[in-house]
PDB file of N, CA and C in Angstrom:
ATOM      1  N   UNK A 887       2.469  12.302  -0.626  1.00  0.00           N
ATOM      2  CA  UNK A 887       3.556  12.141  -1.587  1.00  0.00           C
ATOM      3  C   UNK A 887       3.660  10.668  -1.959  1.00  0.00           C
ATOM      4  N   UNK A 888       3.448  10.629  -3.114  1.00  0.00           N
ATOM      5  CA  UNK A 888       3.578   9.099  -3.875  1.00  0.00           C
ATOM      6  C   UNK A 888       4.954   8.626  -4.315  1.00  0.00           C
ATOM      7  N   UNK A 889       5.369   7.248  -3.684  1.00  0.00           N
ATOM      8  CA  UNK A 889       6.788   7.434  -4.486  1.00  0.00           C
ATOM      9  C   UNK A 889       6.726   6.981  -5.666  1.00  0.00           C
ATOM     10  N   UNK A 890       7.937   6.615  -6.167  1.00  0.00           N
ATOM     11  CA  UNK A 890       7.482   6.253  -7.572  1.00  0.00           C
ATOM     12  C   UNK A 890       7.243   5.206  -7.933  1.00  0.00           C
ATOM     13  N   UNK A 891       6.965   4.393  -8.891  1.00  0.00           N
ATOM     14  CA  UNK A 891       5.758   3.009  -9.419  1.00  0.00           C
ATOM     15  C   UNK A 891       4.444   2.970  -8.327  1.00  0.00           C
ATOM     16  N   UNK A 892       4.311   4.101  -7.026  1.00  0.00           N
ATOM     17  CA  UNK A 892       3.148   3.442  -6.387  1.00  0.00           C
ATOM     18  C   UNK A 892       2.026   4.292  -7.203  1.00  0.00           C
ATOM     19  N   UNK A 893       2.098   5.209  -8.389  1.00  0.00           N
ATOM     20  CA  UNK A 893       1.155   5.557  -9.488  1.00  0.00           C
ATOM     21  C   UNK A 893       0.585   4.017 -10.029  1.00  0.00           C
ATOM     22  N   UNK A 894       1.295   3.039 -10.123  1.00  0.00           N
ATOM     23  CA  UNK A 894       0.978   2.040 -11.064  1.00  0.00           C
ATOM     24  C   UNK A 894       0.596   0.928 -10.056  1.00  0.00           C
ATOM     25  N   UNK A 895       1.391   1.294  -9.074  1.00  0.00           N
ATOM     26  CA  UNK A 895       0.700  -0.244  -7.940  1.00  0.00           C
ATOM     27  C   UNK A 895      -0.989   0.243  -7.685  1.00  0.00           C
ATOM     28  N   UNK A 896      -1.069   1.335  -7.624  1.00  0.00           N
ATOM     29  CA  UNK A 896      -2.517   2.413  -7.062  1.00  0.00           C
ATOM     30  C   UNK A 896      -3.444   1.814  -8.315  1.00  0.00           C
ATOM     31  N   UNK A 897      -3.040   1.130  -9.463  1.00  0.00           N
ATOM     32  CA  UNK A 897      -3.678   1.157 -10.810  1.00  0.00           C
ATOM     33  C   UNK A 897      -3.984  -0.177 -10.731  1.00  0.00           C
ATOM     34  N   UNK A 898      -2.957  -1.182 -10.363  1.00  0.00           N
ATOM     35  CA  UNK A 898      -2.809  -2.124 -10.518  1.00  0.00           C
ATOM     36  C   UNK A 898      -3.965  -2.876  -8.970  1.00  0.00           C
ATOM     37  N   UNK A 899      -3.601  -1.953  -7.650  1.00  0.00           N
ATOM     38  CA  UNK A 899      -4.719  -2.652  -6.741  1.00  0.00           C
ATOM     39  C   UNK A 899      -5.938  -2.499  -7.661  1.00  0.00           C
ATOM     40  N   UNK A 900      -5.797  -1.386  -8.120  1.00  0.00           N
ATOM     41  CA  UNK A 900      -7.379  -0.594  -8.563  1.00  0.00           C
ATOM     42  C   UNK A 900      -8.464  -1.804  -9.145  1.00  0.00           C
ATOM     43  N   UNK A 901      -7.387  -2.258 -10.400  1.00  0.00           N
ATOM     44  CA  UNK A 901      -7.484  -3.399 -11.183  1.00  0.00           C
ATOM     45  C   UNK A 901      -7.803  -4.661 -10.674  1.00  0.00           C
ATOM     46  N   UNK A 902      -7.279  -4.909  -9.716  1.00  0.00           N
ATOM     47  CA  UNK A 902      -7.250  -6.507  -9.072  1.00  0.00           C
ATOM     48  C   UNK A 902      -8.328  -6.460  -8.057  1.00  0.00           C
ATOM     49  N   UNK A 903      -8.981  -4.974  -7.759  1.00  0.00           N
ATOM     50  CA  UNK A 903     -10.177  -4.910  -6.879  1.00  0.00           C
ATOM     51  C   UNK A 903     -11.135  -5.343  -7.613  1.00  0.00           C
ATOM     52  N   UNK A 904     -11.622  -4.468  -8.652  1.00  0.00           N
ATOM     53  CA  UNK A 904     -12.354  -4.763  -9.813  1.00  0.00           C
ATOM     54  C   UNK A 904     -12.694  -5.747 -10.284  1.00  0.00           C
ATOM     55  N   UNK A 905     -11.683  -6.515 -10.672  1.00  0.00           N
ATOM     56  CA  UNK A 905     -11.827  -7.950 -11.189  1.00  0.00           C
ATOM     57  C   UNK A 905     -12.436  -9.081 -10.450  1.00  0.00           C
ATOM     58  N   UNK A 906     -11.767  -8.885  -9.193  1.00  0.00           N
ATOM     59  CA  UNK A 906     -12.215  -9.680  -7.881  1.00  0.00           C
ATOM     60  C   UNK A 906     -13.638  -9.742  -7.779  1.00  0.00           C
ATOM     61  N   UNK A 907     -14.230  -8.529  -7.316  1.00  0.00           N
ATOM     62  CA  UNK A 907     -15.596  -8.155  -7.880  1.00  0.00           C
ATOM     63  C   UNK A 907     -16.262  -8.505  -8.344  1.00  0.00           C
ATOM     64  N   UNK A 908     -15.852  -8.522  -9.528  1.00  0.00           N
ATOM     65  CA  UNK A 908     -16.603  -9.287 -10.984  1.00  0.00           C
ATOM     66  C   UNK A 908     -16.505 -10.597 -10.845  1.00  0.00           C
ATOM     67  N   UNK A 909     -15.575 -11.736 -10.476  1.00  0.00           N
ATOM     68  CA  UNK A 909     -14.871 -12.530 -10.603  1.00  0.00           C
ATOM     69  C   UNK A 909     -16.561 -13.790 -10.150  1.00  0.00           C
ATOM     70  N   UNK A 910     -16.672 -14.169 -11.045  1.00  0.00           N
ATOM     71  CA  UNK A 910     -17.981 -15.696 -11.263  1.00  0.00           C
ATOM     72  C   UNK A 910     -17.507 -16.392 -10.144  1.00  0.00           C
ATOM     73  N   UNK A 911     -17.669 -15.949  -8.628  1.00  0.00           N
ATOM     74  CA  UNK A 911     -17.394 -17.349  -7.682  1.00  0.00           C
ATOM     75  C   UNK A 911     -17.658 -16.830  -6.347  1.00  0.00           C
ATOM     76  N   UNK A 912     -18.705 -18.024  -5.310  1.00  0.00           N
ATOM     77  CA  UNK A 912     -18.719 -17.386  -4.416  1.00  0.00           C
ATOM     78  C   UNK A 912     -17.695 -17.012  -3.473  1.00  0.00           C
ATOM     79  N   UNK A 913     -16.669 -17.116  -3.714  1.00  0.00           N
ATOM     80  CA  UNK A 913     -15.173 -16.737  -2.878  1.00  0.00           C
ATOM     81  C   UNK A 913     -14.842 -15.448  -3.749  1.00  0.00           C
ATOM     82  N   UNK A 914     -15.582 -14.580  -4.644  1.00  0.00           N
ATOM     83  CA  UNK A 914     -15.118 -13.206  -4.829  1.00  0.00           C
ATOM     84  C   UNK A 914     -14.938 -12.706  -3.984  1.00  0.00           C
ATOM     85  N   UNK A 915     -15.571 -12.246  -2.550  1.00  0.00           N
ATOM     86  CA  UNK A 915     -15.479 -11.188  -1.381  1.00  0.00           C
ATOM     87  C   UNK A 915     -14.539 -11.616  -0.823  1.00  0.00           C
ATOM     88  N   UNK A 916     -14.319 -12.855  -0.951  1.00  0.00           N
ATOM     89  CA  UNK A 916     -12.927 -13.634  -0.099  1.00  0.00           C
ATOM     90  C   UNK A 916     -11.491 -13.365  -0.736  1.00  0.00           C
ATOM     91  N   UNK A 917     -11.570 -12.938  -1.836  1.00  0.00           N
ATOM     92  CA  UNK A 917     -10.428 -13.001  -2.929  1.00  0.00           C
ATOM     93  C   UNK A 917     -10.540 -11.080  -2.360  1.00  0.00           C
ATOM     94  N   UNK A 918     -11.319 -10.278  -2.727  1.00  0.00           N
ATOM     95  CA  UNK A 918     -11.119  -8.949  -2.469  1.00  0.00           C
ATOM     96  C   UNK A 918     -10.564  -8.832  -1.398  1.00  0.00           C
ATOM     97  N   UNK A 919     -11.149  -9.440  -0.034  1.00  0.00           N
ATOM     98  CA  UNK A 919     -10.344  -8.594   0.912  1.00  0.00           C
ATOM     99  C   UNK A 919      -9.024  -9.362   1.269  1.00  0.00           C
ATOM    100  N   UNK A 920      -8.941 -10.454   0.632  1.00  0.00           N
ATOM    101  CA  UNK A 920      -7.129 -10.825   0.600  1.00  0.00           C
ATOM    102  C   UNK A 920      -6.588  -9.760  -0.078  1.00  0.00           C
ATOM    103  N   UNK A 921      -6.865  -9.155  -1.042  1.00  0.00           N
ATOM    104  CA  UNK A 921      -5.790  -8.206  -2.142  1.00  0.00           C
ATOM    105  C   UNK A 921      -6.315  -7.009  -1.370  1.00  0.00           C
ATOM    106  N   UNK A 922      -7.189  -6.482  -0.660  1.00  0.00           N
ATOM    107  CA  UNK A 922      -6.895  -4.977  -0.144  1.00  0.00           C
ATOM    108  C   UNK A 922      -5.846  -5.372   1.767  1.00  0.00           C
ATOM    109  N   UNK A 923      -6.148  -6.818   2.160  1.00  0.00           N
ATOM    110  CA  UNK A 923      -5.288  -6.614   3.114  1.00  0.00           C
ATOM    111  C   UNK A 923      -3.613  -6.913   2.512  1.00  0.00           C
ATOM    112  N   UNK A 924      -3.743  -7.402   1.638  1.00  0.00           N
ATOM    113  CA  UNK A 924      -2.084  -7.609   1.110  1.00  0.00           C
ATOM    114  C   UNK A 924      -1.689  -6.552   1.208  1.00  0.00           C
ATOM    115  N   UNK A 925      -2.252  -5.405   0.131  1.00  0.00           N
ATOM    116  CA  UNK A 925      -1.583  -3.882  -0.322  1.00  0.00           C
ATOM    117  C   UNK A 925      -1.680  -3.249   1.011  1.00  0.00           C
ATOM    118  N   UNK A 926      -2.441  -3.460   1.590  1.00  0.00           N
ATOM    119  CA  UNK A 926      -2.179  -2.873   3.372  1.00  0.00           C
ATOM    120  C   UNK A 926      -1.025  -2.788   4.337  1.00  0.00           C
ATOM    121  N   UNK A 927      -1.137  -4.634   4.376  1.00  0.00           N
ATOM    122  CA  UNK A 927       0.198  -5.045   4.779  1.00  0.00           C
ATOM    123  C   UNK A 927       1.205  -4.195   4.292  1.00  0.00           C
ATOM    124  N   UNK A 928       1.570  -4.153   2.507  1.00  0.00           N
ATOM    125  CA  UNK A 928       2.749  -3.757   2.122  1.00  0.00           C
ATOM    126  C   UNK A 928       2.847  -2.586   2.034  1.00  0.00           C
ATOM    127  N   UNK A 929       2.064  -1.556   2.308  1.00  0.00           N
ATOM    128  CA  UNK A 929       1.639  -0.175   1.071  1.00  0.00           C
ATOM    129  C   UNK A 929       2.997   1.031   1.380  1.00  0.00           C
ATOM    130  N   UNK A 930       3.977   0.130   2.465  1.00  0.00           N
ATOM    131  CA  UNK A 930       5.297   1.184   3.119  1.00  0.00           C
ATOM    132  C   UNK A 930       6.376   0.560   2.685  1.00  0.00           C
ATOM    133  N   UNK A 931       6.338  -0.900   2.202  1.00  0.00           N
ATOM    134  CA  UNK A 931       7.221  -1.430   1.725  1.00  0.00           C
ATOM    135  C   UNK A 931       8.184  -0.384   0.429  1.00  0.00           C
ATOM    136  N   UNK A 932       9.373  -0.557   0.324  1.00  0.00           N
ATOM    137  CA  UNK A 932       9.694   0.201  -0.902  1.00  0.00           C
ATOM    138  C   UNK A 932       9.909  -0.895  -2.083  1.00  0.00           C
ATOM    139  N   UNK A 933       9.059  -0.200  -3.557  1.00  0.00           N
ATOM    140  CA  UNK A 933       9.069  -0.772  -4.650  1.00  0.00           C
ATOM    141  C   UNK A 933       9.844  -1.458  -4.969  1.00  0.00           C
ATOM    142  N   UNK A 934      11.093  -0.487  -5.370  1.00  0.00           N
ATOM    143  CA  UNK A 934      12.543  -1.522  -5.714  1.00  0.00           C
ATOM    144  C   UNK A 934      12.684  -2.785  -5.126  1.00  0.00           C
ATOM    145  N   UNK A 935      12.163  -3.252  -3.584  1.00  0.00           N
ATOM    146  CA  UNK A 935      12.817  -3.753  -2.749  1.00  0.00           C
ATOM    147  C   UNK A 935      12.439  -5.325  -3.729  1.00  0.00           C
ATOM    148  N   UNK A 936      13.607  -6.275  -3.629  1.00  0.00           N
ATOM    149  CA  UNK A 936      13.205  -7.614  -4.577  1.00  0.00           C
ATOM    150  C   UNK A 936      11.959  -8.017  -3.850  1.00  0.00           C
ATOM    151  N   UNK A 937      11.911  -8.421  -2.388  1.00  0.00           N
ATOM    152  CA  UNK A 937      10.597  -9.256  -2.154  1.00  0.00           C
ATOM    153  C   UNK A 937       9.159  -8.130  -2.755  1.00  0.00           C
ATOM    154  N   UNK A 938       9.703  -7.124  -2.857  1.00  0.00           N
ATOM    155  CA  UNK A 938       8.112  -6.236  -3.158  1.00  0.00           C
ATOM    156  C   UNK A 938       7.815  -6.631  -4.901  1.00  0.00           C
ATOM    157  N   UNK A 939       9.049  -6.836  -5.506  1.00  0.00           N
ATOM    158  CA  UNK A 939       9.113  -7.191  -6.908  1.00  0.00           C
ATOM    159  C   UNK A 939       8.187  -8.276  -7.265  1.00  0.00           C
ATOM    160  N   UNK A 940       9.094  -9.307  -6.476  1.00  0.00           N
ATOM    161  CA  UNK A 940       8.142 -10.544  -6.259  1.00  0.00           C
ATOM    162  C   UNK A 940       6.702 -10.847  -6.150  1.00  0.00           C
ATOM    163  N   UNK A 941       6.173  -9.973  -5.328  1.00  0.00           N
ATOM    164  CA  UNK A 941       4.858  -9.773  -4.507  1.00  0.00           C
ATOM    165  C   UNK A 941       3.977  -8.934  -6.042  1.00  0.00           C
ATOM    166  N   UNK A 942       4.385  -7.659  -6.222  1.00  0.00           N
ATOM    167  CA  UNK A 942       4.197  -7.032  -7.444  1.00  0.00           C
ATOM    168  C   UNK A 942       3.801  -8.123  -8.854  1.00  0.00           C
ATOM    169  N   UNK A 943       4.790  -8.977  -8.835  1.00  0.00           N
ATOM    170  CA  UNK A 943       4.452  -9.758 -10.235  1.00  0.00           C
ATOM    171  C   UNK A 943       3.702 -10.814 -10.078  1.00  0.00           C
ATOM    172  N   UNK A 944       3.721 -11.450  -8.706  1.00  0.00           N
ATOM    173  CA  UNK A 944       2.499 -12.308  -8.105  1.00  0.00           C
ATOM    174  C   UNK A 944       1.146 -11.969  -8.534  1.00  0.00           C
ATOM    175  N   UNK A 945       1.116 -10.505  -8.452  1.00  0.00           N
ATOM    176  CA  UNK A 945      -0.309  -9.756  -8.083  1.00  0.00           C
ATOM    177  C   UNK A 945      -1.119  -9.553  -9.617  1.00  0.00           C
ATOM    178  N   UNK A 946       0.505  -9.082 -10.423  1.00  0.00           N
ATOM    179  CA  UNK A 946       0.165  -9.386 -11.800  1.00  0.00           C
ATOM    180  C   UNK A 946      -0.673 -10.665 -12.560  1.00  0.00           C
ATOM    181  N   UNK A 947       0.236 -12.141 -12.204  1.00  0.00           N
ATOM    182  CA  UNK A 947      -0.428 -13.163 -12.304  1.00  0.00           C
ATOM    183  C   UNK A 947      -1.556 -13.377 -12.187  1.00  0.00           C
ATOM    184  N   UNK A 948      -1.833 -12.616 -11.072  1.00  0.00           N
ATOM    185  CA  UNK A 948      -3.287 -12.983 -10.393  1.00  0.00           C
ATOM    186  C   UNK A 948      -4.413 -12.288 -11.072  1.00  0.00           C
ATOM    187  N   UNK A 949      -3.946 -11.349 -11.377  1.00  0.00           N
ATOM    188  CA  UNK A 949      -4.656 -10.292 -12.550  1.00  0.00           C
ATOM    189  C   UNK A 949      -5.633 -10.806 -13.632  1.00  0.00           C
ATOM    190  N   UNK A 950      -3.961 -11.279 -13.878  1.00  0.00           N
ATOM    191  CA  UNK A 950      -4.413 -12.426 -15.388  1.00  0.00           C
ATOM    192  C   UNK A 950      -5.276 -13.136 -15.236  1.00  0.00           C
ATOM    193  N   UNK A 951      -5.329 -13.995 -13.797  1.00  0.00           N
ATOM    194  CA  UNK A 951      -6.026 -14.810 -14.247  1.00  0.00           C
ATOM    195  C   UNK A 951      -7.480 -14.560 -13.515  1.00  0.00           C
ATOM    196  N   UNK A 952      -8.050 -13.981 -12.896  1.00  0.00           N
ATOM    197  CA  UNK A 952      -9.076 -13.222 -12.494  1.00  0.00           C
ATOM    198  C   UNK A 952      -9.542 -12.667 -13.539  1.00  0.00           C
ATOM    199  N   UNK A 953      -9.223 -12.032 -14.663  1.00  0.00           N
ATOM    200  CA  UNK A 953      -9.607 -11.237 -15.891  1.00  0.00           C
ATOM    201  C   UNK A 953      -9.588 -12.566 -16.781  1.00  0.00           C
ATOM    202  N   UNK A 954      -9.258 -13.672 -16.934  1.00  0.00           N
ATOM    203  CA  UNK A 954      -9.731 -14.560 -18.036  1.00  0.00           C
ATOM    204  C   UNK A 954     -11.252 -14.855 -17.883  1.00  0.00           C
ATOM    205  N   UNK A 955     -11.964 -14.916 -16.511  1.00  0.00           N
ATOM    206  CA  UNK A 955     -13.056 -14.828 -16.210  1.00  0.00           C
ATOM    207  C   UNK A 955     -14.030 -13.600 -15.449  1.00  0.00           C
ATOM    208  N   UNK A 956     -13.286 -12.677 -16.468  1.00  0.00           N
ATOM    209  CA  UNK A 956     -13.791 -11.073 -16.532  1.00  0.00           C
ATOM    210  C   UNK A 956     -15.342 -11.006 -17.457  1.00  0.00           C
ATOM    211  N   UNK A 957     -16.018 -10.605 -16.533  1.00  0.00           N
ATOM    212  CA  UNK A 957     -17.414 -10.272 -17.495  1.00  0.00           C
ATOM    213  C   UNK A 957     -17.095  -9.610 -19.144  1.00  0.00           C
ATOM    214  N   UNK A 958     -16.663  -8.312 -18.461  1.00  0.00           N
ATOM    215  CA  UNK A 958     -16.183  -7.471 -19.237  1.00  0.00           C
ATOM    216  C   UNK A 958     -15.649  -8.065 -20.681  1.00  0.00           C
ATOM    217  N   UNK A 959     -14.545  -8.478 -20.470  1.00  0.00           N
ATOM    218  CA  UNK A 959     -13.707 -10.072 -21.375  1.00  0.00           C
ATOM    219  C   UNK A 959     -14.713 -11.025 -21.810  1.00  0.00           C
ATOM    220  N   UNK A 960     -15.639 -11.531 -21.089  1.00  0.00           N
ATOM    221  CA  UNK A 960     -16.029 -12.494 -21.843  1.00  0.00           C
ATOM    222  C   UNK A 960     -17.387 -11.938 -22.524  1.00  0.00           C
ATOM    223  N   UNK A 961     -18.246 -11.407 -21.829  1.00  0.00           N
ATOM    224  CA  UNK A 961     -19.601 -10.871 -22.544  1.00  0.00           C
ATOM    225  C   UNK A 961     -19.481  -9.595 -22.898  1.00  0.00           C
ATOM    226  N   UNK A 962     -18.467  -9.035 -23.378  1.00  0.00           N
ATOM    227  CA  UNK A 962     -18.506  -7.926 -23.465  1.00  0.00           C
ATOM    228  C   UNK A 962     -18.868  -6.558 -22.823  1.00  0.00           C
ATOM    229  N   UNK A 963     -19.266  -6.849 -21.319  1.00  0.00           N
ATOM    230  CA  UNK A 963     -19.663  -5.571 -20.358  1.00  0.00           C
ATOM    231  C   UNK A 963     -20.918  -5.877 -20.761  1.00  0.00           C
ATOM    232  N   UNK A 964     -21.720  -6.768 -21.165  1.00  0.00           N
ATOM    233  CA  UNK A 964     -22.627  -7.537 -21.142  1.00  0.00           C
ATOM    234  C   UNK A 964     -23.530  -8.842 -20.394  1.00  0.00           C
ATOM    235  N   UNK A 965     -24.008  -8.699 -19.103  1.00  0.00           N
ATOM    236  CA  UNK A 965     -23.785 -10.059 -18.480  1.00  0.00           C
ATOM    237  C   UNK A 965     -24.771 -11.094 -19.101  1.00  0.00           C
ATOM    238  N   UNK A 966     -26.073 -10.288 -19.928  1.00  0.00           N
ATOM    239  CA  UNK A 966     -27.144 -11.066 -20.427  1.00  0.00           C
ATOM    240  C   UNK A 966     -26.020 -11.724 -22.206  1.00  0.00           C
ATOM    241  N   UNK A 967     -24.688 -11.474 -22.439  1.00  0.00           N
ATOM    242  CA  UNK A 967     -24.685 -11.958 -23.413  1.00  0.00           C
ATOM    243  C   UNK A 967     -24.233 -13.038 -23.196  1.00  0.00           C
ATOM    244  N   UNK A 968     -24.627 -14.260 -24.299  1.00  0.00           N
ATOM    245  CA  UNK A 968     -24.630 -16.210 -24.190  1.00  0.00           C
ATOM    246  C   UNK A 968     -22.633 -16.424 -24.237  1.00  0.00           C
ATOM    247  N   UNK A 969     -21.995 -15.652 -24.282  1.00  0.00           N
ATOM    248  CA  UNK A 969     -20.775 -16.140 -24.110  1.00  0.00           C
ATOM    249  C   UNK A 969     -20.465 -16.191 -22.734  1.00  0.00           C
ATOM    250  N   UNK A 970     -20.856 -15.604 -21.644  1.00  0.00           N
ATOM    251  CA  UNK A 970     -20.657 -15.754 -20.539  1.00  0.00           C
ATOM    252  C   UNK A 970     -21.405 -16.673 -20.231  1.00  0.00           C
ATOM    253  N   UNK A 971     -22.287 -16.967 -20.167  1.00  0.00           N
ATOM    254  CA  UNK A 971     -22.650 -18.905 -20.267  1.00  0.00           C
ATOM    255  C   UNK A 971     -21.923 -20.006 -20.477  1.00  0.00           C
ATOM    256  N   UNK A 972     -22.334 -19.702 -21.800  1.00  0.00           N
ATOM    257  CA  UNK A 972     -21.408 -20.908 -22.356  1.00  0.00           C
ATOM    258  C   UNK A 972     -20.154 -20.894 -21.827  1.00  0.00           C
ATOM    259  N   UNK A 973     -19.390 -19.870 -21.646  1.00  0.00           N
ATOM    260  CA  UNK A 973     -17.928 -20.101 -21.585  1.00  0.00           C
ATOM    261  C   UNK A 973     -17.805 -21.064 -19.800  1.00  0.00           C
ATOM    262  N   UNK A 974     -18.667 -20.326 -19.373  1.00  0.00           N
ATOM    263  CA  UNK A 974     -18.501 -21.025 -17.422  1.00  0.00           C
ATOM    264  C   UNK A 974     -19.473 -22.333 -17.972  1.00  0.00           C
ATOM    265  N   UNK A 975     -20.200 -22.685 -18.910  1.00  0.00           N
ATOM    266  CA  UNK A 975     -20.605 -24.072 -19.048  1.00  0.00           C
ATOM    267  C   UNK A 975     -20.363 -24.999 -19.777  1.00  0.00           C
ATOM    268  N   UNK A 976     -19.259 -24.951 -20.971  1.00  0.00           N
ATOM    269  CA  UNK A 976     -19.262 -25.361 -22.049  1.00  0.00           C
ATOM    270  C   UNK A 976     -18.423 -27.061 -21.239  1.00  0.00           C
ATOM    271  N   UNK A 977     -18.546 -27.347 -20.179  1.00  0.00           N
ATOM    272  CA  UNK A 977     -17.624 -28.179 -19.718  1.00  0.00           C
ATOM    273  C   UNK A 977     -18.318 -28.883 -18.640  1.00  0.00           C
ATOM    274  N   UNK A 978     -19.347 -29.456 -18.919  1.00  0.00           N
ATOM    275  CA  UNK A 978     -19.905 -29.648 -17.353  1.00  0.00           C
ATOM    276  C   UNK A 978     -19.316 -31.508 -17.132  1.00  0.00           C
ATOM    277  N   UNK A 979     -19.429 -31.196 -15.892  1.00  0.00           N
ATOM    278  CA  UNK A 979     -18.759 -32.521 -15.440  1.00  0.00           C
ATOM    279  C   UNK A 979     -19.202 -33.888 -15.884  1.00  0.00           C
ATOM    280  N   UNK A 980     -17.563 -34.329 -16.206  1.00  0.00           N
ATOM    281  CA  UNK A 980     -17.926 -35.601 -17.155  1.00  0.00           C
ATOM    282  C   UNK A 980     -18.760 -36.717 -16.160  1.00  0.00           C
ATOM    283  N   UNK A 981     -19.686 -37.873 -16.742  1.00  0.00           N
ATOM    284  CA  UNK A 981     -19.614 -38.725 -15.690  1.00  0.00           C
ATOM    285  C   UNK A 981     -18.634 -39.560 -15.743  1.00  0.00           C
ATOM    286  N   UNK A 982     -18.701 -40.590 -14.530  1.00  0.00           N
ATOM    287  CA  UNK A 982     -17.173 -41.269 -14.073  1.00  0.00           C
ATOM    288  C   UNK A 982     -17.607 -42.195 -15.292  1.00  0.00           C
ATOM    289  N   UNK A 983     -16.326 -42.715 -16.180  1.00  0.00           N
ATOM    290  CA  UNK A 983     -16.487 -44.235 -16.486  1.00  0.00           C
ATOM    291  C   UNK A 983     -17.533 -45.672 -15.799  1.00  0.00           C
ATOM    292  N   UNK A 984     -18.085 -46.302 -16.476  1.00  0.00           N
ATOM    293  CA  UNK A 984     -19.187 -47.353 -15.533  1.00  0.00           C
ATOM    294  C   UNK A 984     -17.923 -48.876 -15.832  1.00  0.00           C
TER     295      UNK A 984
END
């Protein structure tokens, strides 16, 4: 028995697994199993409760920003396409001032 919003938290780990996954860095596996032991930790917590709110819109954030450097997002579910390049290279480190 599911209570209710854990339809959307179930969507939302789903999501933040995924991304993690995907996510251009060797700390992806490190980032996944932080977000499946978080939802672990909490998965009895009740929704309503404010700190779960909190935690909930955290997770959101994190979403976001894991998906700005979404394959999917940037090459289109494409990894051979040049925007996923460019986009992780278009910036390479300045040299220092001489």
């Amino acid at each position: 028995s599911m209570q209710p919003g854990g339809r959307s938290l179930l969507h939302l780990y789903r999501k933040l697994l995924r991304s993690s996954a995907t996510y251009p860095s060797k700390n992806r596996w490190k980032i996944y199993d932080a977000v499946r032991l978080e939802f672990r930790e909490n998965k009895d917590g009740a929704v309503d409760d404010a700190k779960t709110q909190k935690q909930i819109s955290v997770a959101y954030k994190g979403l976001e920003q894991l998906r700005m450097y979404d394959q999917q997002t940037l090459g289109g579910g494409n990894a051979d396409n040049p925007n996923w390049s460019v986009t992780l290279e278009k910036n390479p480190m300045p040299k220092p001032p001489t």
